[in-house]
Short mmCIF file of C-alpha atoms and ligand atoms in Angstrom, two decimals:
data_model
loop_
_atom_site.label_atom_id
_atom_site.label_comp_id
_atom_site.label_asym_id
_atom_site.label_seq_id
_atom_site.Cartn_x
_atom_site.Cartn_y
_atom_site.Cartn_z
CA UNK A 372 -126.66 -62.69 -93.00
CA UNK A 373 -124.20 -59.81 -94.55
CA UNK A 374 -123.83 -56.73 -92.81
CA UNK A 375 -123.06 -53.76 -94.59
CA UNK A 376 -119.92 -52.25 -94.68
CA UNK A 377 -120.28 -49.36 -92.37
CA UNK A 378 -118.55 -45.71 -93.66
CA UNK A 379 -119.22 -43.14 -90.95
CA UNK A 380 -122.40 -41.83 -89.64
CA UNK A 381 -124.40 -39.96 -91.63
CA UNK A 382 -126.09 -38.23 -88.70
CA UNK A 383 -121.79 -37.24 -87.21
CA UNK A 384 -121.08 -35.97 -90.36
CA UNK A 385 -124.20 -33.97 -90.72
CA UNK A 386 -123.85 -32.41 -87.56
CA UNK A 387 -119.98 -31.68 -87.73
CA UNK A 388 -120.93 -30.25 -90.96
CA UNK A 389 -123.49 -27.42 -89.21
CA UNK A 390 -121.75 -26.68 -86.40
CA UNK A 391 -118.49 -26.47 -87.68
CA UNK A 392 -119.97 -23.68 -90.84
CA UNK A 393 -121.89 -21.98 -87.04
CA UNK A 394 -118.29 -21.70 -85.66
CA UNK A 395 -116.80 -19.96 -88.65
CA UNK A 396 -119.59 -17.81 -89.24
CA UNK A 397 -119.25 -16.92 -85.20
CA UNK A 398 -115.16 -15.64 -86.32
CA UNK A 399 -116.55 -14.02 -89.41
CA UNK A 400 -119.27 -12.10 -87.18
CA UNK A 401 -116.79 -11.28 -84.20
CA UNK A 402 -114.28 -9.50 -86.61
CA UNK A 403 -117.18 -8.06 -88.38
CA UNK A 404 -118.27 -6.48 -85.90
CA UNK A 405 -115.34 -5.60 -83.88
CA UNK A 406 -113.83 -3.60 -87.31
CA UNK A 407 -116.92 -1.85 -88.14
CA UNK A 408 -116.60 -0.42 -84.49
CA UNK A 409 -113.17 0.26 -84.84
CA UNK A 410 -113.84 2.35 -87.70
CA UNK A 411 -117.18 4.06 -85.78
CA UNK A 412 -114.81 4.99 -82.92
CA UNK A 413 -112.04 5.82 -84.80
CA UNK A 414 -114.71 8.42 -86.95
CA UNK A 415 -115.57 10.05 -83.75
CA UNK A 416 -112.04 10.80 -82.83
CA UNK A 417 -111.05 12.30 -86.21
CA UNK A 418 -114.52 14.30 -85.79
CA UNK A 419 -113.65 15.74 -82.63
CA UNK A 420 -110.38 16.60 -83.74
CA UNK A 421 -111.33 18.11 -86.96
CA UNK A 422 -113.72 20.52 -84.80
CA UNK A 423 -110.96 21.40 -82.69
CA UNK A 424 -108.04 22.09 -85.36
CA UNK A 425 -111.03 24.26 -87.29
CA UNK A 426 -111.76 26.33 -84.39
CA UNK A 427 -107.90 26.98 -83.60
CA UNK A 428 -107.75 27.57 -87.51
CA UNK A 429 -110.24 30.49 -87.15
CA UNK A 430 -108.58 31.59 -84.30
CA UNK A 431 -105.24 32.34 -86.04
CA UNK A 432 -105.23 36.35 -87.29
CA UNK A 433 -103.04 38.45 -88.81
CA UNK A 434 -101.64 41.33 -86.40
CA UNK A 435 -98.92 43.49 -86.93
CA UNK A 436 -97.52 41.54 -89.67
CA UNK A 437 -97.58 38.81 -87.82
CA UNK A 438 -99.61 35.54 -87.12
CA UNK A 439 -101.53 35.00 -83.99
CA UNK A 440 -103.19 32.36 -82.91
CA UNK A 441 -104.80 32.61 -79.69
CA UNK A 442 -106.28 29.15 -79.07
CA UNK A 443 -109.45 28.77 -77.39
CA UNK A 444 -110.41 26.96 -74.04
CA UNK A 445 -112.92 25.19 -76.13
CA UNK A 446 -110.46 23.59 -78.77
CA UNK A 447 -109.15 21.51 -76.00
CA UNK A 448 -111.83 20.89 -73.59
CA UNK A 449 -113.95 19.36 -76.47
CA UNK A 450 -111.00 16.75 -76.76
CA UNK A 451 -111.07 15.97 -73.10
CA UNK A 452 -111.75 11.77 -72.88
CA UNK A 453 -112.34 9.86 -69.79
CA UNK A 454 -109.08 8.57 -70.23
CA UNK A 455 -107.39 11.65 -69.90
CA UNK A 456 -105.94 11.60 -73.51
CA UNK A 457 -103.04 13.84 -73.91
CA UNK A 458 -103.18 16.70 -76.74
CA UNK A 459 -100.17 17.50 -79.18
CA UNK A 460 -100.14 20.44 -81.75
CA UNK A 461 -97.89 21.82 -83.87
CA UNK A 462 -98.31 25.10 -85.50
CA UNK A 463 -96.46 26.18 -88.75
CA UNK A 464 -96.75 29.66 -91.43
CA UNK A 465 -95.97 28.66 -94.57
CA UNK A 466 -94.29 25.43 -93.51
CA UNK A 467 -91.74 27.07 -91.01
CA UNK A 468 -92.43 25.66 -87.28
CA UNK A 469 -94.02 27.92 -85.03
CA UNK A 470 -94.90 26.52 -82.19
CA UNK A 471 -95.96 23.52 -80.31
CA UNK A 472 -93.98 19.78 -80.48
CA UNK A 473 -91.55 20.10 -83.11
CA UNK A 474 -92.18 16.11 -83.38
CA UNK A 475 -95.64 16.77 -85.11
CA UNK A 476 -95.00 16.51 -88.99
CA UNK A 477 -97.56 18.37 -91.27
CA UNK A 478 -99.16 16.26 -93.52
CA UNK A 479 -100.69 17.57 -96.75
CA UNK A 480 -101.20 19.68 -99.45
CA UNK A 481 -100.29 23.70 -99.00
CA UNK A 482 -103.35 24.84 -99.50
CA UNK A 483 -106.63 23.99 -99.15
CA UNK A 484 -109.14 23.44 -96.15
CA UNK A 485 -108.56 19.44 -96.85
CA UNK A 486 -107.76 17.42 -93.45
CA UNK A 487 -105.68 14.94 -93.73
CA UNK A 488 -105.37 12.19 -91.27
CA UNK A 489 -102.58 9.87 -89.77
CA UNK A 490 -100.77 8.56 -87.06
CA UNK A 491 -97.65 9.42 -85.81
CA UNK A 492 -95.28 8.47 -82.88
CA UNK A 493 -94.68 11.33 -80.40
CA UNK A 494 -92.38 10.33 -77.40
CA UNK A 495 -92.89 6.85 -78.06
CA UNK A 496 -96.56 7.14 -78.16
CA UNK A 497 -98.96 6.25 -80.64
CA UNK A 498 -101.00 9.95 -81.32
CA UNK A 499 -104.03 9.57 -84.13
CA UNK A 500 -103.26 13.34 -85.89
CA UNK A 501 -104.99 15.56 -88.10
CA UNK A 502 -103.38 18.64 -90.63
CA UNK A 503 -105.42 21.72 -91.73
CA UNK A 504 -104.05 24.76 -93.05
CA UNK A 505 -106.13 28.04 -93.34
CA UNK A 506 -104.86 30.95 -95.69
CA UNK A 507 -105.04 34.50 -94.11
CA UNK A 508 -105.18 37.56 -96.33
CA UNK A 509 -103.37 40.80 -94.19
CA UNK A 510 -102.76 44.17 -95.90
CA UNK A 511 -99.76 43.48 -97.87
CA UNK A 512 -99.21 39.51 -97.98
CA UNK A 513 -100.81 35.73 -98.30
CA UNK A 514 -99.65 33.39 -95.71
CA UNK A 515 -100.93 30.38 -94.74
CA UNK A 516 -101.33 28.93 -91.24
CA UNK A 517 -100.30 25.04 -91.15
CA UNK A 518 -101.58 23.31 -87.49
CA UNK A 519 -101.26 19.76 -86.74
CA UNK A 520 -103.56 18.40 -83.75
CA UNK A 521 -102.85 14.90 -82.41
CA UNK A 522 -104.17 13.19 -79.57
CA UNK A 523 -103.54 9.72 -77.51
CA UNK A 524 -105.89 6.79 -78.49
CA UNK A 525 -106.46 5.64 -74.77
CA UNK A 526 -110.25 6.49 -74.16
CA UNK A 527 -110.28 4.63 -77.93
CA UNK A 528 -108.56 1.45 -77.32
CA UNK A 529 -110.80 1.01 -73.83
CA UNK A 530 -113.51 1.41 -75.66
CA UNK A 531 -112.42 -1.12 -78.57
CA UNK A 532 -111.46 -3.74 -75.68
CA UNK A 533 -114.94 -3.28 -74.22
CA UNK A 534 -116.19 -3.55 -77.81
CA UNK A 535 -114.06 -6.76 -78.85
CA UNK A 536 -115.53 -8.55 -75.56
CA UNK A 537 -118.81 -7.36 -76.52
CA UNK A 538 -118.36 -8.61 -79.70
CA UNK A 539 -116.98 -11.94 -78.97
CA UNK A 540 -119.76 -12.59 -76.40
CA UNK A 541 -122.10 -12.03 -79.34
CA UNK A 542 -119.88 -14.52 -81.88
CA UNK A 543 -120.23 -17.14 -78.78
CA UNK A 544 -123.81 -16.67 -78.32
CA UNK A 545 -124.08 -17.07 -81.82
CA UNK A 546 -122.36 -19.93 -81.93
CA UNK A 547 -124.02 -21.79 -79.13
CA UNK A 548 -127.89 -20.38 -80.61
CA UNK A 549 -126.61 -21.61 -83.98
CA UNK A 550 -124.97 -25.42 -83.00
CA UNK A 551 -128.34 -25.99 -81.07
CA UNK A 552 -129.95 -25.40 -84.12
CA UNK A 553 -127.83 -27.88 -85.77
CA UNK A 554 -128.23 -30.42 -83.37
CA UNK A 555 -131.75 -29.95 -83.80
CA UNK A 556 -132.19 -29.92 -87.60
CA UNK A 557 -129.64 -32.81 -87.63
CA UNK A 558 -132.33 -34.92 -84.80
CA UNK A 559 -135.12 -34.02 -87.08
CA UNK A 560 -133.62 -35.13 -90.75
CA UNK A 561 -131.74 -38.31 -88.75
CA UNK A 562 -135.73 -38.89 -87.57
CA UNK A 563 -137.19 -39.52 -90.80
CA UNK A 564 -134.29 -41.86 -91.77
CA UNK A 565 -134.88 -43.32 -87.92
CA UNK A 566 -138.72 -43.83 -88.87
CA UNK A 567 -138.01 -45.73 -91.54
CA UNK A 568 -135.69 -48.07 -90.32
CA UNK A 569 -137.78 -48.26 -87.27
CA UNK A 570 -140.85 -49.62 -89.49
CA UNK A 571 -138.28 -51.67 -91.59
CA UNK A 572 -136.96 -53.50 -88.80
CA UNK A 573 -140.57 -53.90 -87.05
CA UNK A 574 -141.82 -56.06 -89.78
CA UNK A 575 -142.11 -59.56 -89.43
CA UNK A 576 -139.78 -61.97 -92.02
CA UNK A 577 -143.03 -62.55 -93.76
CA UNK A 578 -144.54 -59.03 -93.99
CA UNK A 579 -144.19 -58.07 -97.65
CA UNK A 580 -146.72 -55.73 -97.46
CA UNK A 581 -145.57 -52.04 -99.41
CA UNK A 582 -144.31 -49.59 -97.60
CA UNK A 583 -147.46 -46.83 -97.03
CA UNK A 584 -146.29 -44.23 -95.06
CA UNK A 585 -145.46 -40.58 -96.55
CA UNK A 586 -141.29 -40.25 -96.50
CA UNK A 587 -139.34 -37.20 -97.53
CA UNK A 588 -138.54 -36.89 -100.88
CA UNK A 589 -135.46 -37.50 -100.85
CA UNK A 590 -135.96 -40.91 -98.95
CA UNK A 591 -139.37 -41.60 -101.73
CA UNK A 592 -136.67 -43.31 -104.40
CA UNK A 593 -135.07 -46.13 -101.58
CA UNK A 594 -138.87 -46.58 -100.51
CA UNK A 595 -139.52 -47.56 -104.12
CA UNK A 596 -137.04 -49.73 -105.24
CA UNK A 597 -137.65 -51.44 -101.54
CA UNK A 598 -141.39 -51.71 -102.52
CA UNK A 599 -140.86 -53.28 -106.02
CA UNK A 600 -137.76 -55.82 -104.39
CA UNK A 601 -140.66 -56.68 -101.86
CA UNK A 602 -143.30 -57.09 -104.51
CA UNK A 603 -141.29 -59.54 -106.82
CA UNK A 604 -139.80 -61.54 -103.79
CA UNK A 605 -143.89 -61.52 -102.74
CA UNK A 606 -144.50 -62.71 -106.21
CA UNK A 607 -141.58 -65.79 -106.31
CA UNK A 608 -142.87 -66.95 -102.81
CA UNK A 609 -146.00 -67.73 -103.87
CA UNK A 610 -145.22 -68.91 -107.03
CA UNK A 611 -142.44 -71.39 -105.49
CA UNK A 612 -145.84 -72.53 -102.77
CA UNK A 613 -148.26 -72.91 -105.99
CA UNK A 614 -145.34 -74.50 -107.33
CA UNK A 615 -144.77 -77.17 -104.40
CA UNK A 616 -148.63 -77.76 -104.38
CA UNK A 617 -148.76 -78.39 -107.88
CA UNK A 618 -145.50 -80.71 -107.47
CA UNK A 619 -146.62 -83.00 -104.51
CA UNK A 620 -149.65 -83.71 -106.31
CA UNK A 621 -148.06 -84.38 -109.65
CA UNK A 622 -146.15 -86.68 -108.10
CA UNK A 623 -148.01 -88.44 -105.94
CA UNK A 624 -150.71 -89.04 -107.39
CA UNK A 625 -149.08 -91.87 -110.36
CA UNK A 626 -146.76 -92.88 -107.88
CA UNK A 627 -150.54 -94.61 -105.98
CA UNK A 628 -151.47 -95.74 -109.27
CA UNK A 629 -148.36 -97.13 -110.40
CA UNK A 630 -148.09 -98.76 -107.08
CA UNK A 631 -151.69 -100.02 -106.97
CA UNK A 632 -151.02 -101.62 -110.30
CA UNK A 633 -148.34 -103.65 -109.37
CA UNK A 634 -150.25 -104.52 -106.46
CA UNK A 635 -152.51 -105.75 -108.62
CA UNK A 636 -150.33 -107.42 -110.93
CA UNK A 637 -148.97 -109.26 -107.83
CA UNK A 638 -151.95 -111.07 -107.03
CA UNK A 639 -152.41 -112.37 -110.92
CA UNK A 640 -148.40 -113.57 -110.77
CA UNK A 641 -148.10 -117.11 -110.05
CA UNK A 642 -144.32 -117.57 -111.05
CA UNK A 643 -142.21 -117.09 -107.96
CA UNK A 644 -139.60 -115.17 -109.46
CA UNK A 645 -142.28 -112.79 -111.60
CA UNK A 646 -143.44 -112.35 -107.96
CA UNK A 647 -140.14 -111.34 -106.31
CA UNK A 648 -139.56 -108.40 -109.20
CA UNK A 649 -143.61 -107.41 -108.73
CA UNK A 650 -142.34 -107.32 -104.75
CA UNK A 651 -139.31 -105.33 -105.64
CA UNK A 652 -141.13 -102.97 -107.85
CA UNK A 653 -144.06 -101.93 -104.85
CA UNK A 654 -140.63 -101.09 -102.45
CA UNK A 655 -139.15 -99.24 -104.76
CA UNK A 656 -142.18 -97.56 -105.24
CA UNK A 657 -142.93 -97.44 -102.11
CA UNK A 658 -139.09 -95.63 -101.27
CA UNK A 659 -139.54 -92.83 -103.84
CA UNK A 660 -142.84 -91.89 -103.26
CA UNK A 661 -142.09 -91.35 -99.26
CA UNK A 662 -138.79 -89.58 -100.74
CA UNK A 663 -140.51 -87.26 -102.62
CA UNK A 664 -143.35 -87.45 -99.69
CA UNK A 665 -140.88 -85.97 -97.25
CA UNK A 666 -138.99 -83.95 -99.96
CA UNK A 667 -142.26 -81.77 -100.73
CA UNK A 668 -143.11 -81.71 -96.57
CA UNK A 669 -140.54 -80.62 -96.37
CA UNK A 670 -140.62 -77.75 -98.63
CA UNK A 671 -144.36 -77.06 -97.28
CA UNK A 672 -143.28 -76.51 -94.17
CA UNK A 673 -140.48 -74.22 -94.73
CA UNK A 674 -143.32 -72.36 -96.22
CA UNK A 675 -145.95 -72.89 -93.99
CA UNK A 676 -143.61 -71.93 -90.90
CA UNK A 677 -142.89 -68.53 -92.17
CA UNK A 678 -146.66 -67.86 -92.48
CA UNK A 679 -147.85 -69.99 -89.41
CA UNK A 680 -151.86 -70.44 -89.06
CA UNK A 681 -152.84 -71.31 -85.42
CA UNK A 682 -155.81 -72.53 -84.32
CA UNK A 683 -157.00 -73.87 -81.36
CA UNK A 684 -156.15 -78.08 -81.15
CA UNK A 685 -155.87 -80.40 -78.46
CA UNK A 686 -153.15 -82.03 -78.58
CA UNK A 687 -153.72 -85.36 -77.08
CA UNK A 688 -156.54 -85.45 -79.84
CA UNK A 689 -154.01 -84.88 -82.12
CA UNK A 690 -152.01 -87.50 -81.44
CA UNK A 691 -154.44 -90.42 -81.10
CA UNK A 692 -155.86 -89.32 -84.32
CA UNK A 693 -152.39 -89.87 -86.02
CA UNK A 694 -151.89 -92.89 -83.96
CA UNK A 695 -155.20 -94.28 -85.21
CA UNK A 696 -153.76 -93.80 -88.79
CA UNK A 697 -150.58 -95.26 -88.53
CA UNK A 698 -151.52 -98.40 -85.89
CA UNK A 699 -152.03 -100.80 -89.88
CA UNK A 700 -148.52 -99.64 -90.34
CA UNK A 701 -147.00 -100.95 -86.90
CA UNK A 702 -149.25 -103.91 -86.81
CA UNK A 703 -147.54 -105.05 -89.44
CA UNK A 704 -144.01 -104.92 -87.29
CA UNK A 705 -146.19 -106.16 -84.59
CA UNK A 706 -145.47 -102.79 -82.64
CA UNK A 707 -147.65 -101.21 -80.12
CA UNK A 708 -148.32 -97.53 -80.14
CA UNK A 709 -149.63 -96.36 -76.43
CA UNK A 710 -150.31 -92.78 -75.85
CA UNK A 711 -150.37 -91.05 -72.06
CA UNK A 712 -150.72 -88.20 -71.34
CA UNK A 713 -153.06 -85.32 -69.49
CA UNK A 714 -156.93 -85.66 -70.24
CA UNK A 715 -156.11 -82.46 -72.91
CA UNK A 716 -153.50 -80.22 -73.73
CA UNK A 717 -154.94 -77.35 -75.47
CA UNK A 718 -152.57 -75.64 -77.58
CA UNK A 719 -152.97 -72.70 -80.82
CA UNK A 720 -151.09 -74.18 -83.58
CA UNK A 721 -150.84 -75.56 -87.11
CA UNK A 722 -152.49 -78.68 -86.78
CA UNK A 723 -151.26 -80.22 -90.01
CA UNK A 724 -147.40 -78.68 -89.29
CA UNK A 725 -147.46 -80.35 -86.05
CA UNK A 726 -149.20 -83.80 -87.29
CA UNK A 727 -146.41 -83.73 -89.93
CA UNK A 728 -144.12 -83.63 -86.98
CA UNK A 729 -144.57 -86.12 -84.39
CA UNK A 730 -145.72 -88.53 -87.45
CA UNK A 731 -142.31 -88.23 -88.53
CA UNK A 732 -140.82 -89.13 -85.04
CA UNK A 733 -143.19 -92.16 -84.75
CA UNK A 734 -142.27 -93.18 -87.94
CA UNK A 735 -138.45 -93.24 -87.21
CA UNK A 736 -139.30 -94.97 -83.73
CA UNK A 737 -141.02 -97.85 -85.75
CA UNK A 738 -138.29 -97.72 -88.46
CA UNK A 739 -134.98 -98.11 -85.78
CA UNK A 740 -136.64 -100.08 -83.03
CA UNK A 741 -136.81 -103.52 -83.09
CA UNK A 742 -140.07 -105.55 -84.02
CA UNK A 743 -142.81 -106.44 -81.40
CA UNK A 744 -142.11 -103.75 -79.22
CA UNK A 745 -143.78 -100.76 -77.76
CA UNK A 746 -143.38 -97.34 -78.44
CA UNK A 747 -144.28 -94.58 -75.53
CA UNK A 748 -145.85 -91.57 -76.72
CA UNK A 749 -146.60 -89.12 -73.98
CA UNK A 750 -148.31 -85.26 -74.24
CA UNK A 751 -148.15 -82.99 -71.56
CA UNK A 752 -148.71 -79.48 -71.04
CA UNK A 753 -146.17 -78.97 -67.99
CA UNK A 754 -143.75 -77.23 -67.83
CA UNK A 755 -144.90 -76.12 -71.32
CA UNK A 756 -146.74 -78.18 -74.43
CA UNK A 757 -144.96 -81.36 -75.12
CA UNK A 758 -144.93 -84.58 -77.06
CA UNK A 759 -142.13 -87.01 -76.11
CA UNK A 760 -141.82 -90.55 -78.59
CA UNK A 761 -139.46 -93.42 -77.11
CA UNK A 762 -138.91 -96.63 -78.65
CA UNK A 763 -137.04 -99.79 -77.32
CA UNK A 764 -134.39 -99.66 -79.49
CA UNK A 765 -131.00 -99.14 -79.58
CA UNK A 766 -131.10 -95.55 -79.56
CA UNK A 767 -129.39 -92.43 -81.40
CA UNK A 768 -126.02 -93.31 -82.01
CA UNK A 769 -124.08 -91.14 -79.65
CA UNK A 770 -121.33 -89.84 -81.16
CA UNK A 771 -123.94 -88.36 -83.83
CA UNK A 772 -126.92 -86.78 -81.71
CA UNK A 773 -125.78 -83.85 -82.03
CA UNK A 774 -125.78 -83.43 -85.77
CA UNK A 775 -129.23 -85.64 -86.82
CA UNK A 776 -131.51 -82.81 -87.21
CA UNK A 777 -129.87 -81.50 -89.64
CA UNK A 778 -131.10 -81.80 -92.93
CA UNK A 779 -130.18 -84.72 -95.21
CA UNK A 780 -128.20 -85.98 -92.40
CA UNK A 781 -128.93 -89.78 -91.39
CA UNK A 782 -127.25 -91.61 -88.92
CA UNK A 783 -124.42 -94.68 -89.47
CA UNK A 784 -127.69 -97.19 -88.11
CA UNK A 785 -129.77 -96.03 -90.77
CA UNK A 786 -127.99 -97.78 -93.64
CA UNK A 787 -129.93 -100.79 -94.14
CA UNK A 788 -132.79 -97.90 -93.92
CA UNK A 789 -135.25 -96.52 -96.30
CA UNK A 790 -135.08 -92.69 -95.86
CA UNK A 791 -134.26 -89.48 -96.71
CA UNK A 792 -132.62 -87.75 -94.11
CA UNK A 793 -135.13 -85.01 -93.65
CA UNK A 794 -137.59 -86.38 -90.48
CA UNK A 795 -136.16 -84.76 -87.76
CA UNK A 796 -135.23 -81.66 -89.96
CA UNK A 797 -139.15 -81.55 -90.20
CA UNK A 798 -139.61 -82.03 -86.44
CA UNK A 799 -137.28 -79.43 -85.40
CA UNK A 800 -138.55 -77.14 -88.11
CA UNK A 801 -142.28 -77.67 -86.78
CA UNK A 802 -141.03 -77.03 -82.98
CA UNK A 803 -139.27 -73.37 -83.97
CA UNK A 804 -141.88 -72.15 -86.27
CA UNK A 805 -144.20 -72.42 -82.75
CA UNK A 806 -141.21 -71.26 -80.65
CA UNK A 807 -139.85 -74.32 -78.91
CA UNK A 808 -137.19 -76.94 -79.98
CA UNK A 809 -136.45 -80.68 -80.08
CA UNK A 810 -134.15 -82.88 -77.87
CA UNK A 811 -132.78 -85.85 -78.82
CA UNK A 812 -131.48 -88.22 -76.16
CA UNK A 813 -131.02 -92.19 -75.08
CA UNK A 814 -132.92 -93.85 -72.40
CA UNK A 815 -130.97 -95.44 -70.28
CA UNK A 816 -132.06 -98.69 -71.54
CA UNK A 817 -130.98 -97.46 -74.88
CA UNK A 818 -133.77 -96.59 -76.64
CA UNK A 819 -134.02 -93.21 -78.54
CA UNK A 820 -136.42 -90.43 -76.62
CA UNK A 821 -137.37 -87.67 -78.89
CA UNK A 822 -139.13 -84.64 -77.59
CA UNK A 823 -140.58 -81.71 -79.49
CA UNK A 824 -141.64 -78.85 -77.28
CA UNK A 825 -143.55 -75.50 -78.12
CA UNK A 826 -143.79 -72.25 -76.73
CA UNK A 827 -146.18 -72.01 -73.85
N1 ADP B 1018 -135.70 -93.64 -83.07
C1 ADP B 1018 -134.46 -93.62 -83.53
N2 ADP B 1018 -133.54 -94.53 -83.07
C2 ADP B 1018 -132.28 -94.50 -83.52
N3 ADP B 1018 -131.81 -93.64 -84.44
C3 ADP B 1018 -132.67 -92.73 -84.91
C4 ADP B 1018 -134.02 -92.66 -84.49
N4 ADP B 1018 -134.62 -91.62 -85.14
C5 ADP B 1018 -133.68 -91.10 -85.94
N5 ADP B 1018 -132.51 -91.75 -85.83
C6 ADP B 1018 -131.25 -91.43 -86.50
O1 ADP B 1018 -131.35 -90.09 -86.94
C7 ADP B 1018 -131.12 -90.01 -88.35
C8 ADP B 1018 -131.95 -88.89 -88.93
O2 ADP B 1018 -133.33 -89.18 -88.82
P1 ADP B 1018 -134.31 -88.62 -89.88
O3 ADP B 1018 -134.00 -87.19 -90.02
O4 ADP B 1018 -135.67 -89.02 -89.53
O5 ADP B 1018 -133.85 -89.29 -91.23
P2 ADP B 1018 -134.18 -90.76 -91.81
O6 ADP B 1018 -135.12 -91.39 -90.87
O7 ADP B 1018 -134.74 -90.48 -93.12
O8 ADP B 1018 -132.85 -91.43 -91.85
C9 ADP B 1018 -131.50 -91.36 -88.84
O9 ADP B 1018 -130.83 -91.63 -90.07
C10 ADP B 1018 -131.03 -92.26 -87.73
O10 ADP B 1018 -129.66 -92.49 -87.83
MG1 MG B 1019 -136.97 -90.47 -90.43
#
C-alpha cells in the first residue's frame, strides 16, 4: 500500500499559528497599556504643576514700581510626591532673570496665559517644566511676569515601573488565557478531522457503506467525493462477482456437453486410432475445464473471503461428505481416502470456501502420490480447528516449499502434471479469510503433509 507523502501537521501548524498571533497581541497590549499610563501620569504632573505656577502667577504684584512675587506655602506643598521630588523655578519680567535657577529656560510666547510644557536638564537631572507668563497693569507701565516651574520625575518613574510590571503581568496572563484557548480550539477542530479518520479506519475492507454522520462543512466536500469513490468501487465489485458467476457457468456448462459428446462418440468408434483422438479430445477437455474450474474458484473466493458467511458446520461432516464425492475419482488410481479424526469438530465458517479447500489438497495428494496408496486425512479441533492431508508420495520438493502457495506457482514434480498452479493459493486463501494459515511440510517417509488451520 502507498503512504502519503506527509507535509507537516496540520494540527502544529494550527496551533503555532494561535498562539504565536496570542503572543504578539500580549506585546501589543503590554505597550498599550504601559503608554496610555505614561501619558495618564505624565497629565497629572503637568496638572499639578500648572496649579502651582498659576497660583505663584497670581501671587506676583506690582509694588513700588516693582514686581513682587511672594510665593505661597501652597504652590509647593501641592507638588510634594512621596518621592520627595525636588522643585526648580525660575522667575523672569519681561524676559530679564529674576530669580530662582538661572538654568530654567522660559519657553513660550510673551504673552498670553498659554502653558507650555517641556523637559529640561537641571544639574544633570531630568526636570518635566512648565512656562506661564501673567501681564500686570501698575500705574504707569505693562510688564509681564515670566515663571518657569520644573520638578523631578521620581514619584513618576516609580509609579511607571510599578505600572510596566503591572502591565506586563496582564500581557502574560493574557498570553497564557489566550494560548489555552488555542490549544483548545486547535483539540476541538483537530477532533472532527480525528472523528473522521477514526470511523474511516474502523471500517472493515469490505464496508462500503456511505459515510452518515454530520461533518463540518468544511470536511462535507472530502466526505463526498469519499462516498461516490466508495459507491462506484461498491458498484465494480459486484459487477466483477455477477460477472464471475455468469463466467463459471458460461463456461462450464459446454465444456460437460462437449465432453459428454465425445464420450459418447467414444463408445460408437471402433477404429483404434479414431479412438485414441476421441481419448485425447475428453483430456483435453477434461484439462481446460478444471483450468477454468480452478481459475473462476479462484476468483470466487477472493470474493467470497472479503465478504465471509459463517455458519455453523462440523467439520468432520464436512470432510467425509467431500470424501464421499471424490472416492470414484481415487478408485480409479486405486487410492484409499481414510478420514480420523474427533467424533465432531464444530466450527462457524463458509462451508463451500472451506470444501473448496481441503478438496483442492486431496486432489493434489491423489495427483503427486503414487497409485494404490493411502491418503491420511485427519480433523481435529486441538490446539485449534484443523484438517491435515498426507499422501505417500514423494513429497514437496524441498528446495521449493516455501514458494508453492503462491499463485500460479507449480512445483519442478508437477511437469508431467495437469494443473494450474492455483490449489494451494486456494487453500491458503480459504485458511486467512477464517484467520489461520497453511503449512506445508514432508513426512519423514517423504510424503507431502498439508495442513490448513483456522482461527479458534
Ligand atoms: N501432495 C503433493 N506432493 C508433492 N508436491 C505437491 C503436492 N501438492 C502440491 N505439490 C507441489 O506444489 C505445487 C503447487 O500446487 P498447486 O497450487 O495445487 O498447483 P497444481 O497442483 O495445479 O500444480 C505443485 O505444482 C506441486 O509441485
Ligand atoms: Mg493442485
Amino acid at each position: 500500500m502507498d503512504n502519503p507523502t506527509v507535509s507537516g501537521s496540520l494540527r502544529y501548524r494550527l496551533g503555532l499559528t494561535l498562539i504565536g498571533g496570542a503572543a504578539v497581541l500580549a506585546v501589543l497590549l503590554f505597550f498599550a497599556v504601559r503608554s496610555y499610563a505614561v501619558q495618564v501620569a505624565q497629565q497629572g504632573q503637568d496638572n499639578i504643576l500648572v496649579a502651582s505656577v498659576t497660583s505663584m502667577l497670581d501671587a506676583a504684584a506690582i509694588r513700588d514700581n516693582a514686581v513682587e512675587v511672594d510665593i505661597p506655602y501652597a504652590a509647593f506643598s501641592m507638588l510634594t510626591t512621596p518621592a520627595d521630588d525636588r522643585v526648580f523655578y525660575a522667575i523672569f519680567q519681561d524676559g530679564t532673570f529674576l530669580s530662582g535657577y538661572r538654568d530654567l529656560g522660559y519657553l513660550g510666547p510673551d504673552a498670553g496665559l498659554e502653558n507650555i510644557f517641556g523637559f529640561a536638564n537641571v544639574r544633570g537631572v531630568l526636570v518635566r517644566q512648565v512656562s506661564a507668563s501673567r501681564t500686570l497693569i501698575g500705574a504707569n507701565k505693562r510688564t509681564e511676569v515670566q515663571i518657569v516651574l520644573a520638578q523631578t520625575q521620581d514619584a513618576l518613574s516609580a509609579t511607571l515601573d510599578q505600572i510596566s510590571r503591572n502591565a506586563a503581568l496582564l500581557g502574560v496572563g493574557f498570553f497564557a488565557l489566550a494560548a489555552a484557548l488555542s490549544v483548545w480550539a486547535t483539540a476541538a477542530t483537530m477532533g472532527q478531522l480525528d472523528r473522521l479518520t477514526t470511523s474511516v479506519t474502523r471500517r472493515g475492507p469490505q464496508d462500503l457503506r456511505p459515510f452518515k454522520n454530520s461533518v463540518p462543512q468544511e470536511m462535507a466536500p472530502l466526505v463526498q467525493s469519499l462516498n461516490s469513490l466508495m459507491a462506484r468501487l461498491d458498484q465494480s465489485l459486484s459487477q466483477s462477482e455477477d460477472f464471475i458467476a455468469e463466467a463459471a457457468h458460461r463456461v462450464r456448462t459446454p465444456l460437460a456437453t462437449v465432453r459428454s459428446y465425445a464420450e459418447a462418440t467414444l463408445q460408437r468408434v471402433d477404429k483404434e486410432e479414431n479412438r485414441e483422438a476421441m481419448r485425447s479430445m475428453v483430456k483435453a477437455i477434461d484439462e481446460s475445464s478444471r483450468a477454468a474450474g480452478q481459475l473462476l474458484d479462484h476468483a470466487m473466493i477472493t470474493f467470497r473471503a472479503d465478504h465471509l458467511e459463517r455458519e455453523d458446520i462440523n467439520l468432520v461432516e464436512l470432510v467425509r461428505d467431500l470424501v464421499l464425492r471424490m472416492t470414484p475419482i481415487a478408485e480409479m488410481k486405486d487410492l484409499s481416502l481414510s478420514v480420523q479424526g474427533d467424533g465432531s469438530v464444530p466450527y462457524a465458517g463458509d462451508a463451500i470456501l472451506l470444501q473448496n479447500a481441503v478438496r483442492n489438497l486431496v486432489d493434489n495428494a491423489m495427483k503427486y502420490g503414487p497409485a494404490e496408496s493411502l491418503i491420511d486425512i485427519t480433523v481435529r479441533a486441538e490446539p485449534h480447528p484443523h484438517i491435515m492431508v498426507i499422501d505417500r508420495g514423494p513429497g514437496f520438493p524441498s528446495h521449493e516449499i516455501s514458494t508453492l502457495t503462491l499463485r500460479f506457482k507449480r512445483g519442478q514434480n508437477a511437469e508431467n502434471t495437469i494443473g494450474s498452479g492455483l490449489g494451494l493459493t486456494i487453500a491458503k486463501d480459504v485458511a486467512f479469510a477464517h484467520g489461520g494459515g497453511i503449512k506445508l511440510e514432508n513426512t519423514l517417509k517423504g510424503g507431502a503433509c498439508v495442513t490448513l488451520s483456522l482461527s479458534s
